[in-house]
Short mmCIF file of C-alpha atoms in Angstrom, two decimals:
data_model
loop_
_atom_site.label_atom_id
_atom_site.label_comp_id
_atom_site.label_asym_id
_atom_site.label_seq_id
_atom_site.Cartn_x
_atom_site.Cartn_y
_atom_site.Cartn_z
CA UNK A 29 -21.63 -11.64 6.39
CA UNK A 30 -18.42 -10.17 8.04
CA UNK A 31 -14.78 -11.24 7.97
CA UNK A 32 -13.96 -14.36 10.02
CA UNK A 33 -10.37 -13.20 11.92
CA UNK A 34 -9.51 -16.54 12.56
CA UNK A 35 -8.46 -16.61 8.61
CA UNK A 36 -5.87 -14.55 9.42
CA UNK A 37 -4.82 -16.08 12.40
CA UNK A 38 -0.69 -17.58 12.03
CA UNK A 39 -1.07 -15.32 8.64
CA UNK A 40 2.02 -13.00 7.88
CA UNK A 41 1.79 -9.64 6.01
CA UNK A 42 4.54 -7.50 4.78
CA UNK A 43 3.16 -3.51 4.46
CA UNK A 44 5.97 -1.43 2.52
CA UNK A 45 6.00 2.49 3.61
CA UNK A 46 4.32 0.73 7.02
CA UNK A 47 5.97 3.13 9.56
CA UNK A 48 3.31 5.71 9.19
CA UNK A 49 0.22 7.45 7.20
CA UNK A 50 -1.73 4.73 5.50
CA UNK A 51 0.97 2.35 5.55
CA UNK A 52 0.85 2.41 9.85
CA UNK A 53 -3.09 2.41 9.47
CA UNK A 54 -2.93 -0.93 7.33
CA UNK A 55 -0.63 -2.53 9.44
CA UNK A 56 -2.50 -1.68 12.30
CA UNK A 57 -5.63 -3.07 10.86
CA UNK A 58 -4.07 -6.39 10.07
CA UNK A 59 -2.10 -7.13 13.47
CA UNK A 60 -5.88 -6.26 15.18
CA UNK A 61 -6.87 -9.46 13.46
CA UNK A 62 -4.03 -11.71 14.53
CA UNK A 63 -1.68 -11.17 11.09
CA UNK A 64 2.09 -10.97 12.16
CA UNK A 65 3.21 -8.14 10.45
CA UNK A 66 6.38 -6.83 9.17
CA UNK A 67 6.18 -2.88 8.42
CA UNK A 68 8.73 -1.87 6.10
CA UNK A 69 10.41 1.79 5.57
CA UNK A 70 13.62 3.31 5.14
CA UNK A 71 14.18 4.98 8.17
CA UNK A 72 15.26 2.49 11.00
CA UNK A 73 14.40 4.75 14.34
CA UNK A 74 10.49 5.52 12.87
CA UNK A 75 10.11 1.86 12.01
CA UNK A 76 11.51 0.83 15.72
CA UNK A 77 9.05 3.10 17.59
CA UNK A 78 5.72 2.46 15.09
CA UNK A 79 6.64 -1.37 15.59
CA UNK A 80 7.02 -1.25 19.33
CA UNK A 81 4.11 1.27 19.49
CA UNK A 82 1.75 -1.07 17.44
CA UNK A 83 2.89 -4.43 19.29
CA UNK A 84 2.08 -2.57 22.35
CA UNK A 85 -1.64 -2.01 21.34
CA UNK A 86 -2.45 -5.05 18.64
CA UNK A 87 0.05 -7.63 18.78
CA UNK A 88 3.17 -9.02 16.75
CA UNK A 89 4.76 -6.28 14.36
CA UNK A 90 8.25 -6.41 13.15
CA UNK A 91 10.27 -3.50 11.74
CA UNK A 92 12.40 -4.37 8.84
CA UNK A 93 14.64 -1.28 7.08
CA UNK A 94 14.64 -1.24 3.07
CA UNK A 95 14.52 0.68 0.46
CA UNK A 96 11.97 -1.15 -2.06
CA UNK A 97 13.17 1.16 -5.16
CA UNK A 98 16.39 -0.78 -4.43
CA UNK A 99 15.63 -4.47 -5.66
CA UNK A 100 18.82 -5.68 -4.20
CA UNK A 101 17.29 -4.66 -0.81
CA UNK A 102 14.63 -5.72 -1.52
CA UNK A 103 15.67 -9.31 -2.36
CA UNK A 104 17.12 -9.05 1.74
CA UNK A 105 13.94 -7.86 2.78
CA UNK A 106 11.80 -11.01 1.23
CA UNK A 107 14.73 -13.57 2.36
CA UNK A 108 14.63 -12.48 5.97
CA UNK A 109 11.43 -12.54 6.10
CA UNK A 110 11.10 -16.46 4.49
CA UNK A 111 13.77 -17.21 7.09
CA UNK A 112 12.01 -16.09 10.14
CA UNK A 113 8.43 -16.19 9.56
CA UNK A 114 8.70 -19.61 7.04
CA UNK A 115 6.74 -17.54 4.18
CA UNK A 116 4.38 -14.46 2.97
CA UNK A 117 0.65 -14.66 2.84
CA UNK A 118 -0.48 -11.28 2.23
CA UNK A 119 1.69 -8.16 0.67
CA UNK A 120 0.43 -4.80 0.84
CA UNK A 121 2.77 -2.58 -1.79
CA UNK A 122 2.04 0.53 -0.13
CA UNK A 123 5.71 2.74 -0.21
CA UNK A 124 5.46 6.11 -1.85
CA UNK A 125 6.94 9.56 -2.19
CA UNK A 126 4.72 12.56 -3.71
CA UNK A 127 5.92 15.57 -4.55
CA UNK A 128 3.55 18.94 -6.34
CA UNK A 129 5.85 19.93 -9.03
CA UNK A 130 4.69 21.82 -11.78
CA UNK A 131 5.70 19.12 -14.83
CA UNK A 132 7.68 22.18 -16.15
CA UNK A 133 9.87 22.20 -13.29
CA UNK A 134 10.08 18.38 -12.54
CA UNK A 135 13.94 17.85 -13.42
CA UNK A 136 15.00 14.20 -14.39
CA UNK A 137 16.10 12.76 -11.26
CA UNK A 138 12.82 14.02 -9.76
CA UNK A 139 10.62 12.07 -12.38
CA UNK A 140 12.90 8.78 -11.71
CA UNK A 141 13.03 9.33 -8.14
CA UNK A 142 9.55 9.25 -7.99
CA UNK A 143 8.87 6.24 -10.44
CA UNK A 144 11.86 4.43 -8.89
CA UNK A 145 9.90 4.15 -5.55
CA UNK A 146 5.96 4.01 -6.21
CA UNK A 147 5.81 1.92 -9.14
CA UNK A 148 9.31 0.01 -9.78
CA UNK A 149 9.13 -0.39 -5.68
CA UNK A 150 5.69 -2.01 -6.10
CA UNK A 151 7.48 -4.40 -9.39
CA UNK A 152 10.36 -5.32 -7.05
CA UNK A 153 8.04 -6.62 -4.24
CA UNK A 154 5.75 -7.93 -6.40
CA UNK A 155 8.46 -10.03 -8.56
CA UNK A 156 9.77 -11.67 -5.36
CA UNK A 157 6.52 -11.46 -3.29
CA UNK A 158 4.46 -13.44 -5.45
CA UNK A 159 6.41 -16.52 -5.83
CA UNK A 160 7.09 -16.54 -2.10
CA UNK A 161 3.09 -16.39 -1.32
CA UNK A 162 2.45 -18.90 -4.21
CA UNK A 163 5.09 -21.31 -2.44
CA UNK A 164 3.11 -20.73 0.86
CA UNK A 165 0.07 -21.96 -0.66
CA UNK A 166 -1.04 -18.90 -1.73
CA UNK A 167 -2.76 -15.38 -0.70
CA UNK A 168 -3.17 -11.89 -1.52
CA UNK A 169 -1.31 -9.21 -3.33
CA UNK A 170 -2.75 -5.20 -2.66
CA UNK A 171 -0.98 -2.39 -3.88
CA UNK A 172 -2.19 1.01 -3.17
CA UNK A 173 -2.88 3.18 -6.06
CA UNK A 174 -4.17 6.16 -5.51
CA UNK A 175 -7.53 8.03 -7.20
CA UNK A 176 -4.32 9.73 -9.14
CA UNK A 177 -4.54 6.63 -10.60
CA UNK A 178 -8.12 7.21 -12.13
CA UNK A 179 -7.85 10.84 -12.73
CA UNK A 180 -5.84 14.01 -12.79
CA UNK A 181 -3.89 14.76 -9.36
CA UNK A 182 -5.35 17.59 -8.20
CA UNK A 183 -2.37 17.72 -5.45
CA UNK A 184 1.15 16.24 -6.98
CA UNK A 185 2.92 16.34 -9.98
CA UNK A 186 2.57 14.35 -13.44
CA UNK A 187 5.57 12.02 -12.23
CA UNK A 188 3.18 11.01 -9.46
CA UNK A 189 0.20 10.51 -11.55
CA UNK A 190 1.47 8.60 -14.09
CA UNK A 191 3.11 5.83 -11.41
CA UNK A 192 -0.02 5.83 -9.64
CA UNK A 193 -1.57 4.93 -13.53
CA UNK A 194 1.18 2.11 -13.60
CA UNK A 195 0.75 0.59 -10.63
CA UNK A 196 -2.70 -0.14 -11.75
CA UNK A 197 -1.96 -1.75 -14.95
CA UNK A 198 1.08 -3.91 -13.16
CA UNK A 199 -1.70 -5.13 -10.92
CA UNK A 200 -3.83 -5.98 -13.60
CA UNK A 201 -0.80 -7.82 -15.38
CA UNK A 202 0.59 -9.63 -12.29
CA UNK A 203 -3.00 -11.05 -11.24
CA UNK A 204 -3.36 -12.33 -14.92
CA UNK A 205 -0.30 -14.74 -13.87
CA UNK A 206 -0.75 -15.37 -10.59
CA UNK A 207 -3.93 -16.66 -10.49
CA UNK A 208 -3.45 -19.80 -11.67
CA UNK A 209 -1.22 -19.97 -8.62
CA UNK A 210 -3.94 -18.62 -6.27
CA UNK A 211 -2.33 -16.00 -5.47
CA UNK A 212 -5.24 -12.79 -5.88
CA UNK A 213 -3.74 -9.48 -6.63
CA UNK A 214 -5.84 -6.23 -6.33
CA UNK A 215 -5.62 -2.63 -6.44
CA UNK A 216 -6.84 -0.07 -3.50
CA UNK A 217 -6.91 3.66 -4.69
CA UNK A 218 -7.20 5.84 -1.80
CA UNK A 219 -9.02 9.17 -1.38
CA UNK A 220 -8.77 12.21 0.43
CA UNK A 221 -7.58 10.25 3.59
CA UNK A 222 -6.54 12.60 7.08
CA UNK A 223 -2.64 12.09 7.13
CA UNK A 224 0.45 14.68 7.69
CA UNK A 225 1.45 14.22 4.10
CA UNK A 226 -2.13 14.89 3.15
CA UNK A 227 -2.63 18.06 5.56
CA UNK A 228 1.14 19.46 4.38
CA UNK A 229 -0.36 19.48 0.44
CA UNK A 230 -3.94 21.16 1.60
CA UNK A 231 -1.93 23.70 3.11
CA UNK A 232 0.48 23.98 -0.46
CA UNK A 233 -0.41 27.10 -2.82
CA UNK A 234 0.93 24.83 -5.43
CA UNK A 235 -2.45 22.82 -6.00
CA UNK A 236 -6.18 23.32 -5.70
CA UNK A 237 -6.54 21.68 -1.70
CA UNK A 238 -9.68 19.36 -1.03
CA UNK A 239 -11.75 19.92 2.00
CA UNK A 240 -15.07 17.90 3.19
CA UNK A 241 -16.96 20.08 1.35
CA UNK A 242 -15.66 17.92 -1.84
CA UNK A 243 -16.72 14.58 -0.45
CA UNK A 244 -20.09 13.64 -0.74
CA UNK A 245 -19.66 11.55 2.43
CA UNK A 246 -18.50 15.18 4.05
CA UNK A 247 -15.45 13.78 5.75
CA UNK A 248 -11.98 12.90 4.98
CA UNK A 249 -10.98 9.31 5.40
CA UNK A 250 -8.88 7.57 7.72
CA UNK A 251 -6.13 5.30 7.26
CA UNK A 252 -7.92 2.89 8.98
CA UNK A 253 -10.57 2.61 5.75
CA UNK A 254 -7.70 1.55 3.54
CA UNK A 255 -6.92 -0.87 6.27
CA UNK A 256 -10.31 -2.37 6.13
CA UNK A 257 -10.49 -2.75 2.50
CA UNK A 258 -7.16 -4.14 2.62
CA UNK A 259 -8.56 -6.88 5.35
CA UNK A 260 -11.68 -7.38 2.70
CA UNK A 261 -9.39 -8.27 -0.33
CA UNK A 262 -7.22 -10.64 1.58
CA UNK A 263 -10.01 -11.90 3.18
CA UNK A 264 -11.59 -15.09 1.98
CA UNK A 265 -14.91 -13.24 1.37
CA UNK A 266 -13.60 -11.97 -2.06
CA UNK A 267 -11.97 -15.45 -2.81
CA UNK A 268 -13.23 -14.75 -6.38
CA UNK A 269 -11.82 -11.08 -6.99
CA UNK A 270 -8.33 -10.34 -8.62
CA UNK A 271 -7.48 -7.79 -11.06
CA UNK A 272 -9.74 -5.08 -9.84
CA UNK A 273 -9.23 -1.94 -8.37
CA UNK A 274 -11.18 -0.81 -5.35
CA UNK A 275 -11.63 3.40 -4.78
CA UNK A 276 -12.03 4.11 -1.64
CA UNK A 277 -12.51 7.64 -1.43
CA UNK A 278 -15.83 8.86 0.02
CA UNK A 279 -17.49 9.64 -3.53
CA UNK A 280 -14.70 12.01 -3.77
CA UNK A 281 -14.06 11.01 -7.96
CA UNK A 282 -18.03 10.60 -8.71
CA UNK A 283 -17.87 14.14 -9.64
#
């Protein structure tokens, strides 16, 4: 049994951090089955030429500028897009900074500045973004851990590990209350996946770097694989799946 597209057909999905990496590779993924989609980042000029470049190839994607560790912004962000678009059916929280700071050198605004965007980001969309998908009749909540959120970073800081730990338990937390308003929310942890922000930490002395030889699938991911299993979850095939988290990460974490 496969995904039917046509479920996703007059759907719209917001993907936060959408202008590139994963975040592009999601969006991607859901405009090639007929999702509008609104890609979200903080830098207006990237998000202008990902959205053109993705309408281009798959179909309707709008570019909207915010900064979701800003929940004032954020609050614009979810009432523009209930203004033009009528509602939310699917919300990828994917937005996210790393950084590979020794935890003795991470300085206070670091650890916040980190925490500010990948897990109180992912509270600030989530507060506002599931109420507005419940009031559409419901849908699907993802937000992308990371296997940092199963284990040990072998590539960023503490700071990152531990928001990639909370965005889990929020996701746990938020489906327990949602549900009841059929709206699913899940988790996707990511593994070694081929992007520029992966390739600039291989090439760090900082951390120990992960090649295919680590993955017992012997090749790195592509965004596109977190964009299918973000197309699974929403999908009506795992109607009866919320709470979980999903590691997608070639057997990476087995060992």
């Amino acid at each position: 049994m496969s995904v039917n597209k046509s479920e996703f057909d007059r759907q719209t999905a917001l993907v936060t951090g959408g202008a590139q990496g994963i975040g592009r590779g999601i969006a991607e993924t859901l405009a090639s089955y007929g999702c509008t989609v609104v890609i979200n980042d903080i830098q207006q000029a990237r998000l202008e030429e990902t959205a053109a470049e993705l309408t281009d190839v798959r179909g309707d994607v709008v570019g909207l500028e915010a900064d979701v560790s800003d929940p004032e912004e954020v609050e614009v962000l979810f009432d523009e897009i209930e203004d033009r678009f009528g509602g939310l059916d699917v919300l990828v929280n994917n937005a996210a900074i790393i950084d590979p700071a020794e935890y003795d050198e991470i300085s206070h605004e670091g650890w916040r500045r980190v925490l500010s965007v990948n897990l109180d980001g992912v509270h600030h969309c989530c507060s506002i973004g599931a109420p507005l998908i419940a009031g559409s009749g419901g849908g699907s909540i993802i937000n992308v851990s990371s296997i940092a959120g199963k284990r040990i970073s072998v590539l960023a800081g503490a700071h990152y590990t531990t928001s990639k730990w909370g965005v889990i338990g929020l996701t746990k937390h938020v489906a327990e209350e949602y549900g009841p308003r059929d709206v699913r929310v899940n988790a996707i942890c990511p593994g070694p996946i081929e992007t520029d922000t992966m390739s600039g930490l291989n090439t760090s002395d900082r951390h120990q770097s992960v090649d295919k030889g680590d993955i017992p699938l012997r090749q790195m991911g592509d965004p596109s694989d977190i964009g299918r299993a973000v197309i699974a979850l929403s999908s009506n095939l795992m109607s009866f799946v919320t709470g979980t988290t999903l590691v997608v990460d070639g057997g990476y974490t087995i060992r």
